[in-house]
Short mmCIF file of C-alpha atoms in Angstrom, two decimals:
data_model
loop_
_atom_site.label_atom_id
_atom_site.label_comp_id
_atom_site.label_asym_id
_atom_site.label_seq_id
_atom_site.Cartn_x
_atom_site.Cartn_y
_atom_site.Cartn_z
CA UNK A 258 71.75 136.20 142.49
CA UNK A 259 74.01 134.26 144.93
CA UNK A 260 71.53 131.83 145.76
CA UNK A 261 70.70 130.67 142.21
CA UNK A 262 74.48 131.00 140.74
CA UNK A 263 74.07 127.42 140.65
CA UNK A 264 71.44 127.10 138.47
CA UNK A 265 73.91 128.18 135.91
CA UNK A 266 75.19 124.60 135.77
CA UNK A 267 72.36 123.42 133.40
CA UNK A 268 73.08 126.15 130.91
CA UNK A 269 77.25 125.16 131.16
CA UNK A 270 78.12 128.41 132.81
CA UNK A 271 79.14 127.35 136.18
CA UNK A 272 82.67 125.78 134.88
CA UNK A 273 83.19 129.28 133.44
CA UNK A 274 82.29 130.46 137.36
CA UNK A 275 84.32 128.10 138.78
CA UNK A 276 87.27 129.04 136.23
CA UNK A 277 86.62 132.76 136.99
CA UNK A 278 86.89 131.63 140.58
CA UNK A 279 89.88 129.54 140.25
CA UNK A 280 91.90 131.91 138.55
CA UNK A 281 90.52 135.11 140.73
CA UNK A 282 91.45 132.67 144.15
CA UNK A 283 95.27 132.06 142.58
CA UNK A 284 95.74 135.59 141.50
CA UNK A 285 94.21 137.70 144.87
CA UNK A 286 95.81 135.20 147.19
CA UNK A 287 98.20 137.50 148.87
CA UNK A 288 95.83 140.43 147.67
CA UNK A 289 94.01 142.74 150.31
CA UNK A 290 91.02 145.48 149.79
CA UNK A 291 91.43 148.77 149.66
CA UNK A 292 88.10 151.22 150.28
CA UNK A 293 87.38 153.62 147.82
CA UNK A 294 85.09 155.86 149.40
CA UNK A 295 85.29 159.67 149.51
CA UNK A 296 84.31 161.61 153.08
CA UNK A 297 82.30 163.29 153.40
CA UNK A 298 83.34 166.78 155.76
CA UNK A 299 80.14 167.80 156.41
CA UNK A 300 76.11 166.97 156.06
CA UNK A 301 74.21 168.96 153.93
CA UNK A 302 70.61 167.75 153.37
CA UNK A 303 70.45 170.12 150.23
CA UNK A 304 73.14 167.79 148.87
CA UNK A 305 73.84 163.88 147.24
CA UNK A 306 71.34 161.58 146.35
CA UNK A 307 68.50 161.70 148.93
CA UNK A 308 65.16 161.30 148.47
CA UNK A 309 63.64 164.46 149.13
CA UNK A 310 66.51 166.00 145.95
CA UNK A 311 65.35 163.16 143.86
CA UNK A 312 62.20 163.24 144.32
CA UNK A 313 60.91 166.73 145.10
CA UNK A 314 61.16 168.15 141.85
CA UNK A 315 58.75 165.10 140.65
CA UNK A 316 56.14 165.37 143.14
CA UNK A 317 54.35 162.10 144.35
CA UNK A 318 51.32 162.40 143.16
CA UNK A 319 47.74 159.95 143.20
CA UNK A 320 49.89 157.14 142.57
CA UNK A 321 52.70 155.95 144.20
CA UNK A 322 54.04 153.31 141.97
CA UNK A 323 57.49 151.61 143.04
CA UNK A 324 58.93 149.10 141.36
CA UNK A 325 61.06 145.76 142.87
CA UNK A 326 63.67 144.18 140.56
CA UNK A 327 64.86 141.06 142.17
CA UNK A 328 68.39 139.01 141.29
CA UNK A 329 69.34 136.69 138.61
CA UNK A 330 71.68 137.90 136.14
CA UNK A 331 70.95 138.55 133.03
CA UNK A 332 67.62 136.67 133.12
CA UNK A 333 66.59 139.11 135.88
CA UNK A 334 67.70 142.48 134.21
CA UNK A 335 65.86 141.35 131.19
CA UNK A 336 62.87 140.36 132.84
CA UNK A 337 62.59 144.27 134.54
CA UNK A 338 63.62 145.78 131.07
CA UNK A 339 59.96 143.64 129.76
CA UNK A 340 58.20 146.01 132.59
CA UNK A 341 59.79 148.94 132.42
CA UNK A 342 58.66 148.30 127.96
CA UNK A 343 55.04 147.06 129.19
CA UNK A 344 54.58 150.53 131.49
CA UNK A 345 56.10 152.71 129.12
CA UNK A 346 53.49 151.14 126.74
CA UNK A 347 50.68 151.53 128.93
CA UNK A 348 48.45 155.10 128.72
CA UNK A 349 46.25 156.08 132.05
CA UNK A 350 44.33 159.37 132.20
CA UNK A 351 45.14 160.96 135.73
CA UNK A 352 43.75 164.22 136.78
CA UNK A 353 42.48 164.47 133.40
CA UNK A 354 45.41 164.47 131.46
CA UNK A 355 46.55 161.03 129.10
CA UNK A 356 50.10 159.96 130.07
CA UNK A 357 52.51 156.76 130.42
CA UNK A 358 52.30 154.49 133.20
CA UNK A 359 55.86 154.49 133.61
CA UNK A 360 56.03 158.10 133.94
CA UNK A 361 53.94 157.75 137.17
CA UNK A 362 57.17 155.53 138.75
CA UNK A 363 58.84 156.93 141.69
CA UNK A 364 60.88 154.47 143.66
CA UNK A 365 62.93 151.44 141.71
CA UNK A 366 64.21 149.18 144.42
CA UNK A 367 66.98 146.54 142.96
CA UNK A 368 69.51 143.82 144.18
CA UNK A 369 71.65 142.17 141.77
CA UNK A 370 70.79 141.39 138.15
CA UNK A 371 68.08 144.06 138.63
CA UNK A 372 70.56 146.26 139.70
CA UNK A 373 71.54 147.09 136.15
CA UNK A 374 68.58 147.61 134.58
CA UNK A 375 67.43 150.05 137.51
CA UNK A 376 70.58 151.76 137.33
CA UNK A 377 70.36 152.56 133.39
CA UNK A 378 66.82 153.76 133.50
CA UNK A 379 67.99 155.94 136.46
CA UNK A 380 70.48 157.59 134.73
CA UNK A 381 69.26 157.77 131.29
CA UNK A 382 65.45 157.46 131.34
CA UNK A 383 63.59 156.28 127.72
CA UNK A 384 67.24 155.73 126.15
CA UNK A 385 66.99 152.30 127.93
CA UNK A 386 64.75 151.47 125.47
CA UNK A 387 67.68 152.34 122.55
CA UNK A 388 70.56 151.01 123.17
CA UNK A 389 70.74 148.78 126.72
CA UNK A 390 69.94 145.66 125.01
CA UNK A 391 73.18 145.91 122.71
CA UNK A 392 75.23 147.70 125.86
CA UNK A 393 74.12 145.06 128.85
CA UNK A 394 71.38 142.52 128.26
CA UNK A 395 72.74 140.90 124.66
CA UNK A 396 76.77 141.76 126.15
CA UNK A 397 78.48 138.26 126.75
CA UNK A 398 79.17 139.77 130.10
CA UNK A 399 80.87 137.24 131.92
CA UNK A 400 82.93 135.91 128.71
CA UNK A 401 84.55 139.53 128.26
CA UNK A 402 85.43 139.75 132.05
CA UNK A 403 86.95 135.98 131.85
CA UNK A 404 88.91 136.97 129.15
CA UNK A 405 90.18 140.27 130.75
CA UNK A 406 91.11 138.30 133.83
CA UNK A 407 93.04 136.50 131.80
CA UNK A 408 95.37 139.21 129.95
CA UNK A 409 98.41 139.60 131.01
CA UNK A 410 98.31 143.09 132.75
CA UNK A 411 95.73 142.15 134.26
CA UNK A 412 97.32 139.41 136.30
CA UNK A 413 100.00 141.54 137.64
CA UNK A 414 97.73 144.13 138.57
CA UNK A 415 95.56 141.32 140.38
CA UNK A 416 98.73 140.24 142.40
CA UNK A 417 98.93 143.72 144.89
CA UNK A 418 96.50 145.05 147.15
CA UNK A 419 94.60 147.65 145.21
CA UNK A 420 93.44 145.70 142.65
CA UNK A 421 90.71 142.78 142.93
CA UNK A 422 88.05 140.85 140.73
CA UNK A 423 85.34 143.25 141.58
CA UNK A 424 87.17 145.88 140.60
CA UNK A 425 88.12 144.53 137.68
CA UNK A 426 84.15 143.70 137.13
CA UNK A 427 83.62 147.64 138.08
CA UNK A 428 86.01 149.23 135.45
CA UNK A 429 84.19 147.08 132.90
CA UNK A 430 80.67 147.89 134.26
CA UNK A 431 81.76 151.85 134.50
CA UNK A 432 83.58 151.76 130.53
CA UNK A 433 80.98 149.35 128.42
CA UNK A 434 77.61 149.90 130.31
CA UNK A 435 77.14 153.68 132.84
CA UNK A 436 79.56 155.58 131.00
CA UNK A 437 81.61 156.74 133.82
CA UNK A 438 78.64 158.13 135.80
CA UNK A 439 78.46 158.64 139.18
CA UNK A 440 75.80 159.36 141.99
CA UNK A 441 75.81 162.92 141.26
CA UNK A 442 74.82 162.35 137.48
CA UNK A 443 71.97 159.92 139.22
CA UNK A 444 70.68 163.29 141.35
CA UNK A 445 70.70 165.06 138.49
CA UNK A 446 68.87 162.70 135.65
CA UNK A 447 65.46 163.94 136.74
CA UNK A 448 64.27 160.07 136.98
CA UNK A 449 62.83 157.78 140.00
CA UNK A 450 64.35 157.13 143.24
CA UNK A 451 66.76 154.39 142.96
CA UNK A 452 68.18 151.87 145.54
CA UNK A 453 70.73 149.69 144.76
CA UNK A 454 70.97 147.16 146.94
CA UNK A 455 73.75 145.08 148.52
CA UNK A 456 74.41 143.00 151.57
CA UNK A 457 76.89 144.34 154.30
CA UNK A 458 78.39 141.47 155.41
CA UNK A 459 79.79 143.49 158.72
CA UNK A 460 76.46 143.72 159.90
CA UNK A 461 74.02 141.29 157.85
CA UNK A 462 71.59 143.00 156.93
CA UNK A 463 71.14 144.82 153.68
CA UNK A 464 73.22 148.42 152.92
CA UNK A 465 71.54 150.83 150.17
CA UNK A 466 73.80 152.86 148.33
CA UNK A 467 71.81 156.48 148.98
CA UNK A 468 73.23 159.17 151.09
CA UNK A 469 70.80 158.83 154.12
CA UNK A 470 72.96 156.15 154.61
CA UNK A 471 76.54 157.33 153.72
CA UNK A 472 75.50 159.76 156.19
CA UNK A 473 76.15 157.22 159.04
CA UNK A 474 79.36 156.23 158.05
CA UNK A 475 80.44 160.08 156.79
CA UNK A 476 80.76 159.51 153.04
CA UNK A 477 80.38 161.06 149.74
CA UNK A 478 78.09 159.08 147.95
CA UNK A 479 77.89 161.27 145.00
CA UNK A 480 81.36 161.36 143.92
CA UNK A 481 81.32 157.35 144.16
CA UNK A 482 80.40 155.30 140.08
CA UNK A 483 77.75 154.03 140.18
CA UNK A 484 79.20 150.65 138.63
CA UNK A 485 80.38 150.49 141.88
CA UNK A 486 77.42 150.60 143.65
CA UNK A 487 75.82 147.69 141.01
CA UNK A 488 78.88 145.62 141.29
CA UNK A 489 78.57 145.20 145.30
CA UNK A 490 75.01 144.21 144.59
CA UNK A 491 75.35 142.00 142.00
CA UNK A 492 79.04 140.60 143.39
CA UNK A 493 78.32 136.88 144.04
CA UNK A 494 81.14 135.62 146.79
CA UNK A 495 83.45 133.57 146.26
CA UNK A 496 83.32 134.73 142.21
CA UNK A 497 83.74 138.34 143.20
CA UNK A 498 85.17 140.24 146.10
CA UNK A 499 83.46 142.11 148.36
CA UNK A 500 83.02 145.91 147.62
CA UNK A 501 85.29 147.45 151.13
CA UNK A 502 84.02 150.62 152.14
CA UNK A 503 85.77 153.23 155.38
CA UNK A 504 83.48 153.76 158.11
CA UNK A 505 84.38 157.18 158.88
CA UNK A 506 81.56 157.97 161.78
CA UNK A 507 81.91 160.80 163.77
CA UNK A 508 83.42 163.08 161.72
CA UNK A 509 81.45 164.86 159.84
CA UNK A 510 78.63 166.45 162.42
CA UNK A 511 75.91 163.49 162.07
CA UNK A 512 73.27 163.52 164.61
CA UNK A 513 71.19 160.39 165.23
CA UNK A 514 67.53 161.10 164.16
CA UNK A 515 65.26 161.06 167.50
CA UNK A 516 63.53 158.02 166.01
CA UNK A 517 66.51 156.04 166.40
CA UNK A 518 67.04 157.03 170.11
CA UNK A 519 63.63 156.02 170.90
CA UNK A 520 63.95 153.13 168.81
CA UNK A 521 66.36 151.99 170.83
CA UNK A 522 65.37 153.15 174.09
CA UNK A 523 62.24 150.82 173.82
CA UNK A 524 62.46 147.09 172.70
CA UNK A 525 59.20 146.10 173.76
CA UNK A 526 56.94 148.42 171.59
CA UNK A 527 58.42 147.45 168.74
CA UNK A 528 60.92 144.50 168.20
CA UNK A 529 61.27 145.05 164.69
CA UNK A 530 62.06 148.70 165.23
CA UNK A 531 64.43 148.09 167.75
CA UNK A 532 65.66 145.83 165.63
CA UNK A 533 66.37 148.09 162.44
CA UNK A 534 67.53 150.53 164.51
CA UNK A 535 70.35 148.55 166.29
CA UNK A 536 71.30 147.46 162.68
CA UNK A 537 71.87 150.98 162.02
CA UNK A 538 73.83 152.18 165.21
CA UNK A 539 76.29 149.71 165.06
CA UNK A 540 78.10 152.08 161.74
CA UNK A 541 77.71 154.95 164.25
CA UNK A 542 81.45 153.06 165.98
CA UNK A 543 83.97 153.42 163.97
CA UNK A 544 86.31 151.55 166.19
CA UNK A 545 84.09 148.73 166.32
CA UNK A 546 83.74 148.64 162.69
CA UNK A 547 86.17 150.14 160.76
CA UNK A 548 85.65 148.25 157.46
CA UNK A 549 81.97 147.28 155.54
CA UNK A 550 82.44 144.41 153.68
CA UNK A 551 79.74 144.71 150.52
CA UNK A 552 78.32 141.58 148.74
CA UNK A 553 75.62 140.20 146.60
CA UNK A 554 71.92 142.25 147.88
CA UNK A 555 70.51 138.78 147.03
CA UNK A 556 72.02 136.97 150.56
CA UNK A 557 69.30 139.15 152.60
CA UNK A 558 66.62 139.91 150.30
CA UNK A 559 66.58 138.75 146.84
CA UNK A 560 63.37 141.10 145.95
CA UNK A 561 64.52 144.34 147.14
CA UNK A 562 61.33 144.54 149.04
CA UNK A 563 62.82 145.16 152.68
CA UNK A 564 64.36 148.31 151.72
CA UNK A 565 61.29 150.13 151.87
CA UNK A 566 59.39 148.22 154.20
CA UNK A 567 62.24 148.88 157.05
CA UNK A 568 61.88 152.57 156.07
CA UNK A 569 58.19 152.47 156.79
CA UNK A 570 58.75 151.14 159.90
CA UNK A 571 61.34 153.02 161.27
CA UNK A 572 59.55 156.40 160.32
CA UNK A 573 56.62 155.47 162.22
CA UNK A 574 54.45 154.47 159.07
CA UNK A 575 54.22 155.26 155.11
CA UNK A 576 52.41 158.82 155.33
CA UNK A 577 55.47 159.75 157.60
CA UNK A 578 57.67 157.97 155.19
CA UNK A 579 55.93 159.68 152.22
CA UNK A 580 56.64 163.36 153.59
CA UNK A 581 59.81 162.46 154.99
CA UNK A 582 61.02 162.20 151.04
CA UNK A 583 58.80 165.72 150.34
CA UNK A 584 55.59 164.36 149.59
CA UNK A 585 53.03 167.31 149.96
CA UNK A 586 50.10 165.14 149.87
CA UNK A 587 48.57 161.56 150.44
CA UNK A 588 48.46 159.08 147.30
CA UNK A 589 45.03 157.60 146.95
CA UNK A 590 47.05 154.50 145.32
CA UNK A 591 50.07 153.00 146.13
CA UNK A 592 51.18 150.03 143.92
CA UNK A 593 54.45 147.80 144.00
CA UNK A 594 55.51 146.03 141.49
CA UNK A 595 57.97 143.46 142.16
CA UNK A 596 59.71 141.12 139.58
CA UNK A 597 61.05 137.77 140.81
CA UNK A 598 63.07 136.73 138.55
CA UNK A 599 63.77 133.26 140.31
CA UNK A 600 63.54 129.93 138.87
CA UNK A 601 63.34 126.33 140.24
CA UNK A 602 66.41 124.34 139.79
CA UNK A 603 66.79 120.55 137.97
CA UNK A 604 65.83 118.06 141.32
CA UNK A 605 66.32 115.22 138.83
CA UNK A 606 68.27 113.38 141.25
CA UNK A 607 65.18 112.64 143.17
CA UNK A 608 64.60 109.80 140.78
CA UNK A 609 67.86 108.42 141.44
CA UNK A 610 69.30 107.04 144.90
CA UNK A 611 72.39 107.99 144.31
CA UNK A 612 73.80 110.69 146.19
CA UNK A 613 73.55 114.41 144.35
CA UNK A 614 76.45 116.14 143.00
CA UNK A 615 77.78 118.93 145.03
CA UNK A 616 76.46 121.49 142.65
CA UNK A 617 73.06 120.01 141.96
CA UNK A 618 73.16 119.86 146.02
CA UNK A 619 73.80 123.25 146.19
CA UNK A 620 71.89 124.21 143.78
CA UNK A 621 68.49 122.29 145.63
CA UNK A 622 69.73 123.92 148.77
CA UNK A 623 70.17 127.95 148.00
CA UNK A 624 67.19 127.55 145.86
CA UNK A 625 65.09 126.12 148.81
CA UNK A 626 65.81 129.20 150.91
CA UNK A 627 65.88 131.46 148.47
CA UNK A 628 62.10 130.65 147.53
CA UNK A 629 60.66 130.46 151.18
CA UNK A 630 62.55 133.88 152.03
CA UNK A 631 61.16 135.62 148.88
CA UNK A 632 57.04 133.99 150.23
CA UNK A 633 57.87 135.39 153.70
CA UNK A 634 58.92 138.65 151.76
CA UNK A 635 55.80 138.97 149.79
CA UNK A 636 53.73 138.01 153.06
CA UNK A 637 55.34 140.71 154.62
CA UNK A 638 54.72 143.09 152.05
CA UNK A 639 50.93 142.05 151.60
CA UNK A 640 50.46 142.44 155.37
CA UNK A 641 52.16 146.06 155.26
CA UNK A 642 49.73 146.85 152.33
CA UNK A 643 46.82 146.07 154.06
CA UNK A 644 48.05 147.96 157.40
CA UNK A 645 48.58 151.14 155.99
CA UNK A 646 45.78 150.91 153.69
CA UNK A 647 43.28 150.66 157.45
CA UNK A 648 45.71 153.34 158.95
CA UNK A 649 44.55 155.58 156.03
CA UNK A 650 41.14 155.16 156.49
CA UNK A 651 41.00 155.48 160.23
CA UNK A 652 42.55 158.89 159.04
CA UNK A 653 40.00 159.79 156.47
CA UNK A 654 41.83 159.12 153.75
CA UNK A 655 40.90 156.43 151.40
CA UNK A 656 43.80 154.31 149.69
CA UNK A 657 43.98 151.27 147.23
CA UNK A 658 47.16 149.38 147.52
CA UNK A 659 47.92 146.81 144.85
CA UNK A 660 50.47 144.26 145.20
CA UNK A 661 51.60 143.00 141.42
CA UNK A 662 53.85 139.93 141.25
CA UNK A 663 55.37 138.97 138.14
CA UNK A 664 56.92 135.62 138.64
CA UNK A 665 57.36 132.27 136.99
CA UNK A 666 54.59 130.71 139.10
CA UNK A 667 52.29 133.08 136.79
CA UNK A 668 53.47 131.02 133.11
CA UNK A 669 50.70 129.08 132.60
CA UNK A 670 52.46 126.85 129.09
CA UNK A 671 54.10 124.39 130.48
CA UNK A 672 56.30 124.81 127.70
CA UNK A 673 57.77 128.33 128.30
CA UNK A 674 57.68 127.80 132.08
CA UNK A 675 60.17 125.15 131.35
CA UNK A 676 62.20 127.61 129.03
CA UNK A 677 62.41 129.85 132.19
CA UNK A 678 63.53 127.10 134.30
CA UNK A 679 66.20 126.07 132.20
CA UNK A 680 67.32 130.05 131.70
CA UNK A 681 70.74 129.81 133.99
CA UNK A 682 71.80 132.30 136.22
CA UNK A 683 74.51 134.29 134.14
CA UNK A 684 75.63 137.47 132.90
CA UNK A 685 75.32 136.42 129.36
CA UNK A 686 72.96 135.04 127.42
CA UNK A 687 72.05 134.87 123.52
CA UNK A 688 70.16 137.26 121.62
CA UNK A 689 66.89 134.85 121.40
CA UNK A 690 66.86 134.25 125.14
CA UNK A 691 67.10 137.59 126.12
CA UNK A 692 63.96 138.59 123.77
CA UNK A 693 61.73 135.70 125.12
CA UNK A 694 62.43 136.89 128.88
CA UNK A 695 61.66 140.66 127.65
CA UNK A 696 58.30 139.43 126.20
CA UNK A 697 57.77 137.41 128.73
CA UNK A 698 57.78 139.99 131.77
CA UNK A 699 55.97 142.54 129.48
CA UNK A 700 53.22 139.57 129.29
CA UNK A 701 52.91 138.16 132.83
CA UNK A 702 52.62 142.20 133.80
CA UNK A 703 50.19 142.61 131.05
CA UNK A 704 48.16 139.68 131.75
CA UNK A 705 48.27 139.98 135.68
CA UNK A 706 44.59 140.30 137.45
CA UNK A 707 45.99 143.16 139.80
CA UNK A 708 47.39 145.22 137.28
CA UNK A 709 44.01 145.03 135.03
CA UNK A 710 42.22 146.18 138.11
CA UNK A 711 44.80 148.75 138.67
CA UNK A 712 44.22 150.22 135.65
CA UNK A 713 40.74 149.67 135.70
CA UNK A 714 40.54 152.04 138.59
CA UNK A 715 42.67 154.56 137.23
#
């Protein structure tokens, strides 16, 4: 979401960001962060949100269908809600019985925008498909937390310590859209694995809000909101605050998993291991790093992709990642869906020599690396595909791995691609915008080769 805030210029949003900025800078300029994280006093694998509580109940079955829902905004949440309607409306017969597509979801892996939408159907499964559209997607978002930035209480509560824009954004997020719930509600909802995704800016790399990872750092994920959790992804700097969490390591009987000791114990066989693996041992010091700064999951992955990827590789491979979160038996599919929800920025000034503005410049800029991180991204996850795929086969088990991108590079009218282009990069839009981007990720899924010959071979 960071890297296309810009984009929001063309659709007159980024004054309101700038205002929002403005006003947050003047009001939090003597302000500090306080973390709100519970400890956690001791590890219980039987406990929080981890995978093998989420997901053992459901079983992973022939298909293991996970589903990527990238950043940007509004634009991006509706986009996912169009999938999550096209799956839902699409019947398969598995092991002889006639069910929904969506149904067969296990994983939803989100940064930013997509970060609501994953959230909702987490908690609340088919009443999504009620009532988010009037909650979140058609909610002038970012008008009603301008305005409440603007009350009066509100100012004097921004002026001490314990109170900051992203908290602010939180409370709203927790009252008008999730209802007050927290990760506990999420174990309980009976729905697919979900990882919210931010960027710890302590470390740089990407943080997942699931209790394998509050593990490290000796927190209680479950009592924490979720609005919390979608807030640090979706939390643009400089507009919002970073989401400040206590690194409490140490005290509350973690023990590092042997993978990470050899991990680390061997650079050469792996540099990507090694890698992932220092990434993760640097929460295990405390007096290093105190503090984890939270921001926008967009900065280091603006698909949501890595997430799972990095767990593949540091568990040695997806059929040990597959039983690590209780799977009893191999998939003979596995299929990711990811929705990029990126567009391509106005370059009109390449027709003029004039120098650019500094938001059309920044705009060209964040878009540029956005797009050529997201192809490396997809690269990546193609390769992996194909890898485990041959691994399964040396093994004796056959498995068909689909990759399904649905992304503006798939509108073929030239019209509605440049609809989508000119979509800005905002938590608000109208009504009619928000039900052309819903139609138009239920069609681009619909109309994708790979998913026909998914379903053609289920």
């Amino acid at each position: 979401m960071l890297a296309q805030a810009s984009v929001s210029v063309r659709g007159g949003r980024f004054a309101w960001l700038c205002g929002l900025l403005l006003i947050g800078l003047f009001a939090t300029s003597c302000a500090g962060l306080r973390a709100t994280n519970p400890p956690l006093e001791r590890i219980d694998p039987s406990q929080g949100y981890r995978p093998q509580r989420v997901l053992g109940g459901r079983q992973i079955g022939d298909v293991g269908l996970l589903l990527a829902f990238s950043g940007g905004g509004t634009r991006a949440s509706a986009l996912a809600y169009g999938v999550l309607e096209e799956l839902r409306d699409t019947a398969v017969t598995l092991a002889g019985e006639r069910k929904r597509l969506l149904d067969e979801v296990d994983v939803i892996t989100s940064v930013s925008g997509g970060s609501f939408t994953a959230a909702y159907y987490g908690l609340y499964g088919d009443r999504i498909f009620e009532d988010f559209d009037e909650r979140f997607l058609k909610r002038p978002v970012m008008r009603d937390l301008i305005l409440r930035l603007l009350l009066p209480h509100n100012w004097l509560r921004l002026i001490f310590p314990f109170f900051d824009r992203s908290q602010l954004a939180t409370s709203y997020y927790d009252r008008k859209v999730f209802d007050g719930a927290r990760f506990a509600d999420l174990a309980e909802a009976d729905g697919p694995w979900i990882q919210i995704n931010a960027t710890d800016l302590s470390v740089g790399a990407p943080f997942t809000f699931v209790q394998p990872r509050f593990d490290l750092i000796c927190s209680d994920l479950s009592e924490l909101k979720v609005a919390q959790a979608v807030t640090a992804s979706s939390a643009v700097p400089g507009v919002f605050t970073p989401i400040v969490l206590k690194n409490r390591a140490g005290s509350c009987g973690f023990q590092a998993p042997e993978w990470l000791e050899e991990a680390l114990a061997d650079r050469q066989q792996s540099p990507r291991r090694y890698h992932l693996a220092s990434e993760m041992a640097a929460y295990l010091d405390r007096d290093a790093l105190p503090y984890l700064h939270l921001v926008d999951g967009g900065i280091t992955d603006n698909l949501g992709v890595r997430g799972p990827l990095n767990n593949s590789v540091v568990e040695g491979g997806l059929w040990q990642r597959l039983q690590d979160i209780g799977a009893k038996a191999r998939p003979r599919h596995v299929v990711f869906v990811v929705v990029d929800a990126s567009n391509n920025p106005d370059r009109g000034f390449v027709l003029r020599p004039s120098v650019p503005s500094l938001p059309a410049l920044i705009s060209s800029v964040t878009s540029t690396q956005l797009h050529s991180y997201n192809f490396e991204t997809l690269d990546l996850l193609r390769e992996s595909l194909e890898n485990w795929s041959a691994r399964f086969a040396e093994e004796g088990y056959p498995l068909t791995t689909h990759l399904i991108d649905v992304a503006e590079y798939r509108i073929e009218d030239p019209e509605e691609r440049e609809f989508f282009e000119a979509v800005p990069t905002s938590l608000g839009l109208d009504e009619e915008t928000v039900d052309r981007l819903v139609e138009i990720g239920r069609r681009l899924l619909r109309e994708s080769e790979e998913f026909q010959e998914l379903l053609a071979e289920l």
